[in-house]
Structure formats: structure tokens, C-alpha cells
Tab-separated table of C-alpha atoms in Angstrom:
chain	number	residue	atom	x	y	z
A	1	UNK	CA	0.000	0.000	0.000
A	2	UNK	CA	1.019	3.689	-0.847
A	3	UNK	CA	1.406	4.668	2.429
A	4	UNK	CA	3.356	1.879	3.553
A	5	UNK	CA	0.615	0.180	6.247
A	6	UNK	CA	1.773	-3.197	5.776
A	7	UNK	CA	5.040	-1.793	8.134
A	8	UNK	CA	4.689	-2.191	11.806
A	9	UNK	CA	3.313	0.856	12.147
A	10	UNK	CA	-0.554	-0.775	11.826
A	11	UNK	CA	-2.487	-0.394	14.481
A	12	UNK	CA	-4.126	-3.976	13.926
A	13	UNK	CA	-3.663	-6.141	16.912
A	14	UNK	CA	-0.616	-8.463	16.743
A	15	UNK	CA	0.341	-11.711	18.764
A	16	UNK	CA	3.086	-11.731	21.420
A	17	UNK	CA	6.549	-12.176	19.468
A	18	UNK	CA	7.821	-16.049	19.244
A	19	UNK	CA	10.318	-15.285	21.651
A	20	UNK	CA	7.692	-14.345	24.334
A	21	UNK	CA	6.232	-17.519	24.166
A	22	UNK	CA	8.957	-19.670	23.731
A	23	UNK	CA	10.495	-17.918	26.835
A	24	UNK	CA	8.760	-20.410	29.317
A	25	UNK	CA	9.062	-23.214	27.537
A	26	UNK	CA	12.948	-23.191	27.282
A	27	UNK	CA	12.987	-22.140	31.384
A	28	UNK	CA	10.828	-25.454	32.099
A	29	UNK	CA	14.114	-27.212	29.898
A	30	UNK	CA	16.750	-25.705	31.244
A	31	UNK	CA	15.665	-25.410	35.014
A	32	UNK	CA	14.816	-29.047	34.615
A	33	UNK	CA	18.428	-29.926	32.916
A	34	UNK	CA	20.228	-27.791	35.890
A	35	UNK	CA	18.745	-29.625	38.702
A	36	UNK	CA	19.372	-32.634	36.572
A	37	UNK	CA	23.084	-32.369	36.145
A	38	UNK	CA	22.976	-30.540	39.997
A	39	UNK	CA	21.370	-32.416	42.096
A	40	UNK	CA	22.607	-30.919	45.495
A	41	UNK	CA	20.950	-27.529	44.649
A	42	UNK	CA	17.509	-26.722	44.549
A	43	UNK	CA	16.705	-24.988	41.487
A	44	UNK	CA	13.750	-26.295	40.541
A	45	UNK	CA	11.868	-24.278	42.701
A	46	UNK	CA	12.115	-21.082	40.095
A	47	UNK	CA	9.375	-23.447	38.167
A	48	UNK	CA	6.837	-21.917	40.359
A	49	UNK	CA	7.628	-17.901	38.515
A	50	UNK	CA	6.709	-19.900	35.217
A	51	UNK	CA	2.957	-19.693	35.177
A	52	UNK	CA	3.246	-15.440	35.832
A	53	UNK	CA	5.348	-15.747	32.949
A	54	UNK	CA	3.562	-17.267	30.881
A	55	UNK	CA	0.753	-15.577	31.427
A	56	UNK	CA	2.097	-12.458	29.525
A	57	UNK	CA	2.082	-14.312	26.319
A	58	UNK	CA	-0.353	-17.293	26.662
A	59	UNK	CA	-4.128	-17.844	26.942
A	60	UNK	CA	-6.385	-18.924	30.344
A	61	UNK	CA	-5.343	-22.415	28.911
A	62	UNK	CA	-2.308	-22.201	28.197
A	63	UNK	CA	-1.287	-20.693	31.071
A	64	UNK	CA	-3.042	-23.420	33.268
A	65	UNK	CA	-1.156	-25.909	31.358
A	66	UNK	CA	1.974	-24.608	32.633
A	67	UNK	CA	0.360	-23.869	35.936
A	68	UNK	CA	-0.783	-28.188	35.821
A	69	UNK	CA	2.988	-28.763	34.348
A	70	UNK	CA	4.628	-27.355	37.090
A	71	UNK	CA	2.614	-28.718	39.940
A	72	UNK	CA	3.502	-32.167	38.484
A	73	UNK	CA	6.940	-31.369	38.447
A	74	UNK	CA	7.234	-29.943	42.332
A	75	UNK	CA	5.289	-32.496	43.518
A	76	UNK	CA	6.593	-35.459	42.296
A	77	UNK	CA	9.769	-36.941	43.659
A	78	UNK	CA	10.418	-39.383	41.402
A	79	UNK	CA	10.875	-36.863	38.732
A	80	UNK	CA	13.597	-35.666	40.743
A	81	UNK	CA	13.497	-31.749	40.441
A	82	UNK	CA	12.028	-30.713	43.448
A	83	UNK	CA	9.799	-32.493	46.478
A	84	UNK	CA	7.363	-29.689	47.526
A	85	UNK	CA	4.693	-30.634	50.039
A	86	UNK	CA	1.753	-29.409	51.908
A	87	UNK	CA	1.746	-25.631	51.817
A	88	UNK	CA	4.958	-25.370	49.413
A	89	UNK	CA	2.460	-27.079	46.372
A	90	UNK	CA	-0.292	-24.931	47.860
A	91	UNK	CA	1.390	-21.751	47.311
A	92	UNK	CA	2.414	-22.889	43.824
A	93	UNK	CA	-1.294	-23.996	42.879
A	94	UNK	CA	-2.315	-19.975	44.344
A	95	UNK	CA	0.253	-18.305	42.255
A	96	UNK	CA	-1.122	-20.892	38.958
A	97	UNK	CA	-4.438	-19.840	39.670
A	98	UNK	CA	-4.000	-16.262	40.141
A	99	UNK	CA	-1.656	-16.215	36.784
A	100	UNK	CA	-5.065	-17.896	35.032
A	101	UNK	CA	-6.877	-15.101	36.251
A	102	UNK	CA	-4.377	-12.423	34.965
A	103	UNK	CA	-3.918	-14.283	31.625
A	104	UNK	CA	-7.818	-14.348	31.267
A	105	UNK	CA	-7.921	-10.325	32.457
A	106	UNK	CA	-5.045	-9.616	29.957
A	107	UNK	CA	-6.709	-11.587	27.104
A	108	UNK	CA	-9.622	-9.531	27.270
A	109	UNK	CA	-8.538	-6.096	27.219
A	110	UNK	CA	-6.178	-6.906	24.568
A	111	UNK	CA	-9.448	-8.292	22.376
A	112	UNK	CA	-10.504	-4.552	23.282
A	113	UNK	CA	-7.652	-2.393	22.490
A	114	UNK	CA	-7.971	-4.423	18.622
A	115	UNK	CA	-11.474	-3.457	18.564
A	116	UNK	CA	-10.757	0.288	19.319
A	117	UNK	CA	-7.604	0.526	17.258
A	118	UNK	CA	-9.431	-1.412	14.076
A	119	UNK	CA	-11.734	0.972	14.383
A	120	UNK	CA	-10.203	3.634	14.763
A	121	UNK	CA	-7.827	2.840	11.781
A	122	UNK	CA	-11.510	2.512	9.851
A	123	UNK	CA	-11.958	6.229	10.680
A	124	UNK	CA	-8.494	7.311	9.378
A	125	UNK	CA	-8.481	5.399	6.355
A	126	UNK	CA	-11.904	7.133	5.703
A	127	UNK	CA	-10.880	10.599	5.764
A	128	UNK	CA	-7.140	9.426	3.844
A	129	UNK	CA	-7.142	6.904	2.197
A	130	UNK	CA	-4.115	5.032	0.023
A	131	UNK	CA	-3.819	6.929	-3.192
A	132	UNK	CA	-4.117	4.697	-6.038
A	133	UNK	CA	-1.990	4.112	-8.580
A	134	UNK	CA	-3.464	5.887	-11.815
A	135	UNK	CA	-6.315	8.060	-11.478
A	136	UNK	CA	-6.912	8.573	-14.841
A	137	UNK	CA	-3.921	9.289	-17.114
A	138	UNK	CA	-1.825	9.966	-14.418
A	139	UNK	CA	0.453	7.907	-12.814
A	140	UNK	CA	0.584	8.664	-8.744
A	141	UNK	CA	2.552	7.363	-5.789
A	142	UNK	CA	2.148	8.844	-2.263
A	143	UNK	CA	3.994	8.247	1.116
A	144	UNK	CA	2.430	9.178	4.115
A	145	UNK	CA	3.687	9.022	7.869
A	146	UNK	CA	2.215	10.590	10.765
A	147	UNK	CA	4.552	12.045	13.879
A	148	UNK	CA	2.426	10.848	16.063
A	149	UNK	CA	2.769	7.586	17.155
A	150	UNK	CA	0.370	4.763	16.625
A	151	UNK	CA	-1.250	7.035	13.925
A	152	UNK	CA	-2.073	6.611	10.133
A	153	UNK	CA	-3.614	10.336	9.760
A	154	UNK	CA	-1.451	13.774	11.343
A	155	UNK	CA	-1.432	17.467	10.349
A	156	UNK	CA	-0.847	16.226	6.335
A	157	UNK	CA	-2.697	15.528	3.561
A	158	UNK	CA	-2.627	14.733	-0.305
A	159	UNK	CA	-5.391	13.590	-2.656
A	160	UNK	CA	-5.596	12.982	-6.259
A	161	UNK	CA	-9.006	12.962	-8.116
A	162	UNK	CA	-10.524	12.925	-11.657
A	163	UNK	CA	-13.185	15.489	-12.672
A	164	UNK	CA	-14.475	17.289	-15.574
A	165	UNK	CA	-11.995	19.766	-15.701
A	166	UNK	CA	-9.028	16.813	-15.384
A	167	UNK	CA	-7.587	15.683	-12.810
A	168	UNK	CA	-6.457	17.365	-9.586
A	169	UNK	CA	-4.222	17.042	-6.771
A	170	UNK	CA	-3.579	18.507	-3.221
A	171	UNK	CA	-0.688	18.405	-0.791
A	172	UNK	CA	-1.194	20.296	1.931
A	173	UNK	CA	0.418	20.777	5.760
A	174	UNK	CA	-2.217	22.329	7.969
A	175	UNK	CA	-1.406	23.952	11.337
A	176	UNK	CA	-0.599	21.867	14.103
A	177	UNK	CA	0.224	17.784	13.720
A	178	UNK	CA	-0.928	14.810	15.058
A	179	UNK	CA	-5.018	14.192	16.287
A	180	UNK	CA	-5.493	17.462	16.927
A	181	UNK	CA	-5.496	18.761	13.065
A	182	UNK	CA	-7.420	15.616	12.017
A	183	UNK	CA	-10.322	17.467	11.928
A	184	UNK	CA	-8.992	20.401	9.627
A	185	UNK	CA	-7.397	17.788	7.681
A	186	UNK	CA	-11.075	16.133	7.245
A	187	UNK	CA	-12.796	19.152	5.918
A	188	UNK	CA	-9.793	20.393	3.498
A	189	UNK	CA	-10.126	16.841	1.908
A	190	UNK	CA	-14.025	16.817	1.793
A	191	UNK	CA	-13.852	20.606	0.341
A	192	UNK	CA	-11.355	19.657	-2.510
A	193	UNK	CA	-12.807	16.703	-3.466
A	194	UNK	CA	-16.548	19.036	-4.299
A	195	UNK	CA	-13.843	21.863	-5.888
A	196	UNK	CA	-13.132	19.073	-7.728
A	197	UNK	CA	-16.576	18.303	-9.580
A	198	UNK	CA	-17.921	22.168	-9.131
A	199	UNK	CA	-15.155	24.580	-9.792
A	200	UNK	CA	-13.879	25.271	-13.472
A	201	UNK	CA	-10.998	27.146	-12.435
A	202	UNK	CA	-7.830	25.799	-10.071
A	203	UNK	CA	-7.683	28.986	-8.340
A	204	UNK	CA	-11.328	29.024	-7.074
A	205	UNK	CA	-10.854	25.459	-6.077
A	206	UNK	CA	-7.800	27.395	-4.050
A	207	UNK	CA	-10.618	29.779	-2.979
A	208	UNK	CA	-13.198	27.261	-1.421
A	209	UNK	CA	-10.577	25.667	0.397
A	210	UNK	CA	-10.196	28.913	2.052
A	211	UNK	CA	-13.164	29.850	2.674
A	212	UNK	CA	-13.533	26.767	4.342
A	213	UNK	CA	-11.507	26.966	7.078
A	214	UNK	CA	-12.001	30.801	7.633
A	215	UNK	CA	-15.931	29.532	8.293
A	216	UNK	CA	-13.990	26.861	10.620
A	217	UNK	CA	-12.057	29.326	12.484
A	218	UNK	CA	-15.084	31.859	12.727
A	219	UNK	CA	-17.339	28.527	14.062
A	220	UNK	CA	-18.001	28.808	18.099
A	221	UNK	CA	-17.172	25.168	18.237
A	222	UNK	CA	-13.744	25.592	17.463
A	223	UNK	CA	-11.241	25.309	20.570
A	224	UNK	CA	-8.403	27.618	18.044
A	225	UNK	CA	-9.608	30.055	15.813
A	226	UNK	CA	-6.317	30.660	14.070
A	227	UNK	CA	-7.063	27.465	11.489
A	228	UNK	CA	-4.542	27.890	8.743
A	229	UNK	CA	-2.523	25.440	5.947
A	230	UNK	CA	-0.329	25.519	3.435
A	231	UNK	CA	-0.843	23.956	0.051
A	232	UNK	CA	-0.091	23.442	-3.524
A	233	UNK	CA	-2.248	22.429	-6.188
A	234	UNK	CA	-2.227	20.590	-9.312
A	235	UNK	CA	-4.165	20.342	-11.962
A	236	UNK	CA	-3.719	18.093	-15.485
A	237	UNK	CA	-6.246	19.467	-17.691
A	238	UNK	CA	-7.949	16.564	-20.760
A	239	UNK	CA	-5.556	16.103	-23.709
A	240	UNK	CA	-2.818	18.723	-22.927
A	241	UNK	CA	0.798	18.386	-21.852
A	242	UNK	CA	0.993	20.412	-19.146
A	243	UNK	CA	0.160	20.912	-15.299
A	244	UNK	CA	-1.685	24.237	-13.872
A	245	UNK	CA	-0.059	24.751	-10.301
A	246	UNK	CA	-1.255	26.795	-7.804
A	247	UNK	CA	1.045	27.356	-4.595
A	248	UNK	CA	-0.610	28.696	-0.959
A	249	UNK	CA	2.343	29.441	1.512
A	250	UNK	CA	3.855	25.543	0.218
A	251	UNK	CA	7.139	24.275	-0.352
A	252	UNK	CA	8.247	24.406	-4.207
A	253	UNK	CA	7.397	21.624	-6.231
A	254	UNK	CA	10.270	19.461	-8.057
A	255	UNK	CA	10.090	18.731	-11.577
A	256	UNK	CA	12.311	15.828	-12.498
A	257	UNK	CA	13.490	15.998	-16.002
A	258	UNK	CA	15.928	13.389	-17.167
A	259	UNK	CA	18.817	13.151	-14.311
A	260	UNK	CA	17.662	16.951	-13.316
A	261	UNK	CA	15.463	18.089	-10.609
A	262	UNK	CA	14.457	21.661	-10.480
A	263	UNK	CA	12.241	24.025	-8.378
A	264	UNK	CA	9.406	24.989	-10.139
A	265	UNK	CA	8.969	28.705	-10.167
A	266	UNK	CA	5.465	29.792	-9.114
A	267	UNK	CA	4.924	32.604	-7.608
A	268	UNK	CA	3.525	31.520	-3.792
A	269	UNK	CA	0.228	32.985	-2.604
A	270	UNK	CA	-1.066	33.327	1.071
A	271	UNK	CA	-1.523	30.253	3.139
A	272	UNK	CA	-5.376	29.260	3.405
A	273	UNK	CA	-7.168	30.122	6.284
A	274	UNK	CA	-6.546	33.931	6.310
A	275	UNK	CA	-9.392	35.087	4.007
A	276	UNK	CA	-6.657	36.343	1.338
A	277	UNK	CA	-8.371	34.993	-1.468
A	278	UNK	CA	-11.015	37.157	-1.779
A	279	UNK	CA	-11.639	39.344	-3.714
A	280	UNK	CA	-8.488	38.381	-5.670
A	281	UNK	CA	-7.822	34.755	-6.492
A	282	UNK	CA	-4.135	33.226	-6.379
A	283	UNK	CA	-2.188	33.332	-9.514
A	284	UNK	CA	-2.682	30.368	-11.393
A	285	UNK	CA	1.374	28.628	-13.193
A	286	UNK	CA	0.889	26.325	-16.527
A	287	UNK	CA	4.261	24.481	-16.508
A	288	UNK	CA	4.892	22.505	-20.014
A	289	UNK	CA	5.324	18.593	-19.548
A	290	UNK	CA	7.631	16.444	-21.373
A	291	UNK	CA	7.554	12.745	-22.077
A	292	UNK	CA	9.105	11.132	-18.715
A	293	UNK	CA	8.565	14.432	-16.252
A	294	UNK	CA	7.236	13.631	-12.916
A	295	UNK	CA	5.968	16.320	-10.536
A	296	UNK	CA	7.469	15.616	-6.211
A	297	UNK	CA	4.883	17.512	-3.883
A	298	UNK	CA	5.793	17.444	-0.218
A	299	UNK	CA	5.178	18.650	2.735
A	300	UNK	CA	8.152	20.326	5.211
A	301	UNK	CA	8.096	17.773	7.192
A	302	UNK	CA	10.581	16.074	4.140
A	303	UNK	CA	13.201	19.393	3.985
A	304	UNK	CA	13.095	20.784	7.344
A	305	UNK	CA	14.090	17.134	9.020
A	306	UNK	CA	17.290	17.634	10.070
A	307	UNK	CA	20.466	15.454	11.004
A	308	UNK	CA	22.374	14.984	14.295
A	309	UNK	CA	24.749	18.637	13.564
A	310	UNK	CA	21.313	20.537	13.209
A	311	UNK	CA	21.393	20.280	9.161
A	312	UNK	CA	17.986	20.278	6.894
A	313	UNK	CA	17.110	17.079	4.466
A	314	UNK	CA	18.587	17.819	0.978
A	315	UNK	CA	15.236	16.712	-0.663
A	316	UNK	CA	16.764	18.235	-4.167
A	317	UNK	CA	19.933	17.139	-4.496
A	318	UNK	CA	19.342	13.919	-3.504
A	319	UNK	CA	16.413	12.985	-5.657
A	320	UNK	CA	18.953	12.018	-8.833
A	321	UNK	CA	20.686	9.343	-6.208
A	322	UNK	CA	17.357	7.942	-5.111
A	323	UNK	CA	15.677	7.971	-8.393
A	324	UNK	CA	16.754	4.616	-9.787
A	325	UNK	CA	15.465	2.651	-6.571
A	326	UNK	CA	14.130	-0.555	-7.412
A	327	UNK	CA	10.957	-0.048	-4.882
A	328	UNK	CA	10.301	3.216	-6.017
A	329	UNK	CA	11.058	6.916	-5.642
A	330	UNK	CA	8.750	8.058	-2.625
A	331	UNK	CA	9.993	5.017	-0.373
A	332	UNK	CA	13.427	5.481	-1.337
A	333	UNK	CA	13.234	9.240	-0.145
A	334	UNK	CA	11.674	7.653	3.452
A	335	UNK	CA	14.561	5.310	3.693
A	336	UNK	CA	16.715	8.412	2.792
A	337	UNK	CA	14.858	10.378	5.410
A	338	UNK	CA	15.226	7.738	8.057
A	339	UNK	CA	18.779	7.090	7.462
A	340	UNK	CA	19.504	11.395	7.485
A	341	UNK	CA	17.884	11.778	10.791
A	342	UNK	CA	18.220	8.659	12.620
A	343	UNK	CA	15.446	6.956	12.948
A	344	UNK	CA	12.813	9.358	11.098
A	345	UNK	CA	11.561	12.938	11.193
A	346	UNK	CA	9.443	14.415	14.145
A	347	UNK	CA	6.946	15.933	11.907
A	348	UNK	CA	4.124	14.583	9.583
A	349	UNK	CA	5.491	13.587	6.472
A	350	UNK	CA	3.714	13.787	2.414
A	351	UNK	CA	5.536	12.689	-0.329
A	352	UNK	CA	3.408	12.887	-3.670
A	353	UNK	CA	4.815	11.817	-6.879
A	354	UNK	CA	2.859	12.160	-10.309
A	355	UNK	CA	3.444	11.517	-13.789
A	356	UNK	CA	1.535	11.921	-17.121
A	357	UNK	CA	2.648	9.813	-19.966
A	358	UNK	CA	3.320	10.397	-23.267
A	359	UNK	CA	-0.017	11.907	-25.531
A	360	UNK	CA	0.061	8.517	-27.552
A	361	UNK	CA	0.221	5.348	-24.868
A	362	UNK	CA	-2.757	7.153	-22.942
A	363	UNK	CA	-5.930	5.889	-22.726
A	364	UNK	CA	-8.628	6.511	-26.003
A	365	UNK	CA	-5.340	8.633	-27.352
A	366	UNK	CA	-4.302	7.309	-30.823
């Protein structure tokens, strides 16, 4: 997937890792072995901590299994690892029972925090979901990764959509990150994709977008009334090589000609959000496409990462390195990004990469 979801940043439920539940099996071996091979010591007695263990990564049953298994092997002499009697085996039957109990406890609020996070990853994947491949002649692949933690939706966004004036894209880096601008994000996305069917022109697609979240901010019901984004937008119109691009406050697009990768130059508007747009509408670039061009939208979250000495990402200059990866550009950049600041960037991150092929291999185009 686009956004890279199959990594283990899901939020689906997963089991305990093999080595968790292996854990008290090899104890039960080696404990056993050691009193084995020792039989002047009294080890076997650190059987009765094995049931608590296991009850981290094993079910009520499994856990009683170990709780039986022990109890057979303390109270058994013949077996010869330990002899416990009377209260000894009593105290190792409570501590079985009582890790049943916390097994069965655990069990249950882990089949809860699934259900919350499943749905809860429903709700995120609603308001972003995975951009697919081609929306009609263009070729798209997006990378998307949320600062906060356990996450699939932060203070980014991108969409890509097909409508009667061609298709259009958004990237866009509203204020704040994490939960709190999933709601801003939400309406952007949900006014863009109307501006998409209604509006003839880019720039008053630019316009309702703004007008959006000025209503927002103006709204009683929202806690900060200083809503504001950046954002660039692109537009392919039917049967014409070339993109219409219309920049709010955003980072420069790169066009990536050949083994070249330039800024494109469009002259930035306001961000949205501070009623600028009215009563004159952001100026409007038409940028000439080539066979082989692709378009990289991003957010900051890409160029203002920064390394261990304080540095920012390179995003430019290393594009031409990166742009022969096998799994792709947008991933490679992530990698890239990962590798440049140790472990990834604190900020959301949107990576958009599109692509219009040539007039003759598209679609109906003879």
C-alpha cells in the first residue's frame, strides 16, 4: 500500500513475538536440565515464577497448562526436580491460579484495544485513504507518515481525483500535527474533493478551500480560531501536456526531467485560512510537460528534518541518487529520510509523486 501500512506501524492487533512464548518453555528445559546435572541444589523451585510468565504471552489455557505442568513437576519426587509438600504445592497452585486469572484479564482487554484501534484505523483510512496508482492518465505514488505515534492520519494531507476539468491534486500541511489537526485535515479533503466536480478554475478550487476553514475558524465550536494550511495544487487538464499549479504558503514543487530536478517557479500565494483569497484569487502557473517528467509535492516535514549537527534534508539534491530505486522513488526518499535523521523525522510527512505519460500510450489517445 502507498502509504506503507503493511510496516509495523498498523495499528491492527498483533500476537506476542515467538520469543515471548517460547520464553517459558525453554525455562521449564533448562531449570529441569540444571537440577538434573545438579542435584545438590535446589533450582527447581524457580518453576513456580513460570505460570506469571507465561501468562504475559499465553491464553487462560495455556497458562493453566503450565500452571498443571509445574505442579507435576514440584510435587513429584520421582521426577527428581524438586519435592514440595503441603503448603509449598499450595502456594504454587495460588500463584497458577492467580496467573489464570491475569492471563484471562489480559486476554480480554487486549481483544478490546484491537477493537478500538481497528476501528479507529476505519476512521483514518476514511478521511485518507491510500492513493491509487493511476487516477486517470496519471500515474501517482504517495507516502504518508504521521509524527504521532500509533497514527495513520497527522497534520498532512494529499489527494488525487478525476473530474471534468481533469484531474487534480492537493498536498497540503495544515497547522498543528498529530489528532489534533485531524479534523482540519477532514474538511480540506471533503472541500477539494466538491472543488473538484464544481469549480472550473484551479484557483477558485484554491478559494473554497479557504473559505472553508475561515468559516472553521469563525465557528463557536472551534477550541483555536487561528485554522490555517499551506498547500499546492495541481491540476492536469484533458488532452494537454501540461500541469496548472497553484502554490498557498507551500514548499516548491520538483520537476524531475531526465537526471535533473528543479524548483518549479510559481509565484507563492497566502496560506489558506486567512481570508486572502477574496476578492483576488491566487495566480494560477501552466508548466509545459515532457515525455518522462514527474511532478514531487511534499510537505516540510521532508526538507526541514534535520540530522544529528542541526542540518535540513537535501530533498533536491538527492532525488537524482534515489531515483533509480528498485521499490520506487517516494519510499526510497523515506529510507533516505530515516537514514539522514536517525530513525525518522518528528513531523508529519507527504511525499506525492505524479506523472503523465506520453499523448500517444494514454488511454482513447491514438
Amino acid at each position: 500500500m502507498r502509504r506503507g501500512l503493511e510496516d509495523s506501524g498498523r495499528l491492527h492487533g498483533t500476537p506476542p513475538p515467538r520469543w515471548a512464548r517460547l520464553a517459558p518453555v525453554v525455562a521449564v528445559v533448562v531449570l529441569c536440565c540444571a537440577q538434573w546435572l545438579t542435584p545438590g541444589a535446589e533450582l527447581g523451585y524457580f518453576l513456580a515464577a513460570l505460570p506469571a510468565v507465561a501468562a504475559f504471552s499465553y491464553g487462560p489455557l495455556g497458562t493453566c497448562a503450565f500452571a498443571v505442568l509445574v505442579l507435576v513437576l514440584l510435587g513429584v519426587p520421582q521426577l527428581g526436580v524438586a519435592n514440595a509438600r503441603g503448603t509449598d504445592l499450595a502456594t504454587v497452585a495460588f500463584v497458577g491460579l492467580l496467573s489464570v486469572v491475569i492471563s484471562f484479564v489480559r486476554r480480554r482487554r487486549d481483544d478490546q484495544l484491537v477493537s478500538v484501534r481497528t476501528v479507529a484505523e476505519a476512521a483514518q483510512l476514511a478521511v485518507l485513504p491510500p492513493v491509487p496508482d493511476q487516477v486517470g492518465p496519471v500515474h501517482c505514488s504517495g507516502l504518508y507518515r504521521a509524527a504521532q505515534r500509533g497514527t495513520l492520519v497527522g497534520g498532512d494531507l494529499y489527494d488525487v481525483r478525476a473530474g471534468p476539468y481533469g484531474v487534480r491534486a492537493v498536498v497540503a500541511d495544515v497547522q498543528g500535527h498529530g489528532l489534533a489537526a485531524v479534523g482540519t485535515v477532514a474538511a480540506l479533503l471533503g472541500a477539494f474533493r466538491e472543488a473538484v466536480l464544481d469549480d472550473p478554475e484551479l484557483a477558485a478550487v484554491a478559494a473554497r478551500l479557504d473559505r472553508r476553514l475561515v468559516a472553521d475558524a469563525a465557528a463557536a465550536s472551534i477550541r483555536h480560531p487561528e485554522l490555517f494550511a499551506t498547500a499546492v495544487l495541481l491540476e492536469f487538464p484533458p488532452g494537454l501536456d501540461l500541469v496548472r499549479i497553484v502554490s498557498c504558503g507551500h514548499p516548491p514543487v520538483l520537476l524531475l526531467r531526465g537526471s535533473t530536478t528543479a524548483e518549479l517557479d510559481v509565484e507563492p500565494g497566502p496560506p489558506l485560512g486567512l481570508g486572502l483569497t477574496v476578492p483576488e484569487l491566487p495566480k494560477v502557473a501552466e508548466v509545459p510537460l515532457l515525455p518522462g517528467d514527474r511532478l514531487l509535492a511534499h510537505t516540510d516535514g521532508v526538507t526541514e528534518a534535520r540530522d544529528a549537527d542541526g542540518g535540513f534534508y537535501p530533498l533536491a539534491s538527492r532525488i537524482p541518487v534515489l531515483a533509480d530505486d528498485s521499490e520506487g522513488l517516494v519510499r526510497a526518499v523515506w529510507r533516505d529520510l530515516e537514514a539522514f535523521t536517525a530513525g525518522g523525522p518528528s513531523d508529519d510527512v507527504a511525499v506525492l509523486l505524479l506523472s503523465l505519460p506520453a499523448m500517444e500510450t494514454r488511454p482513447g489517445v491514438t
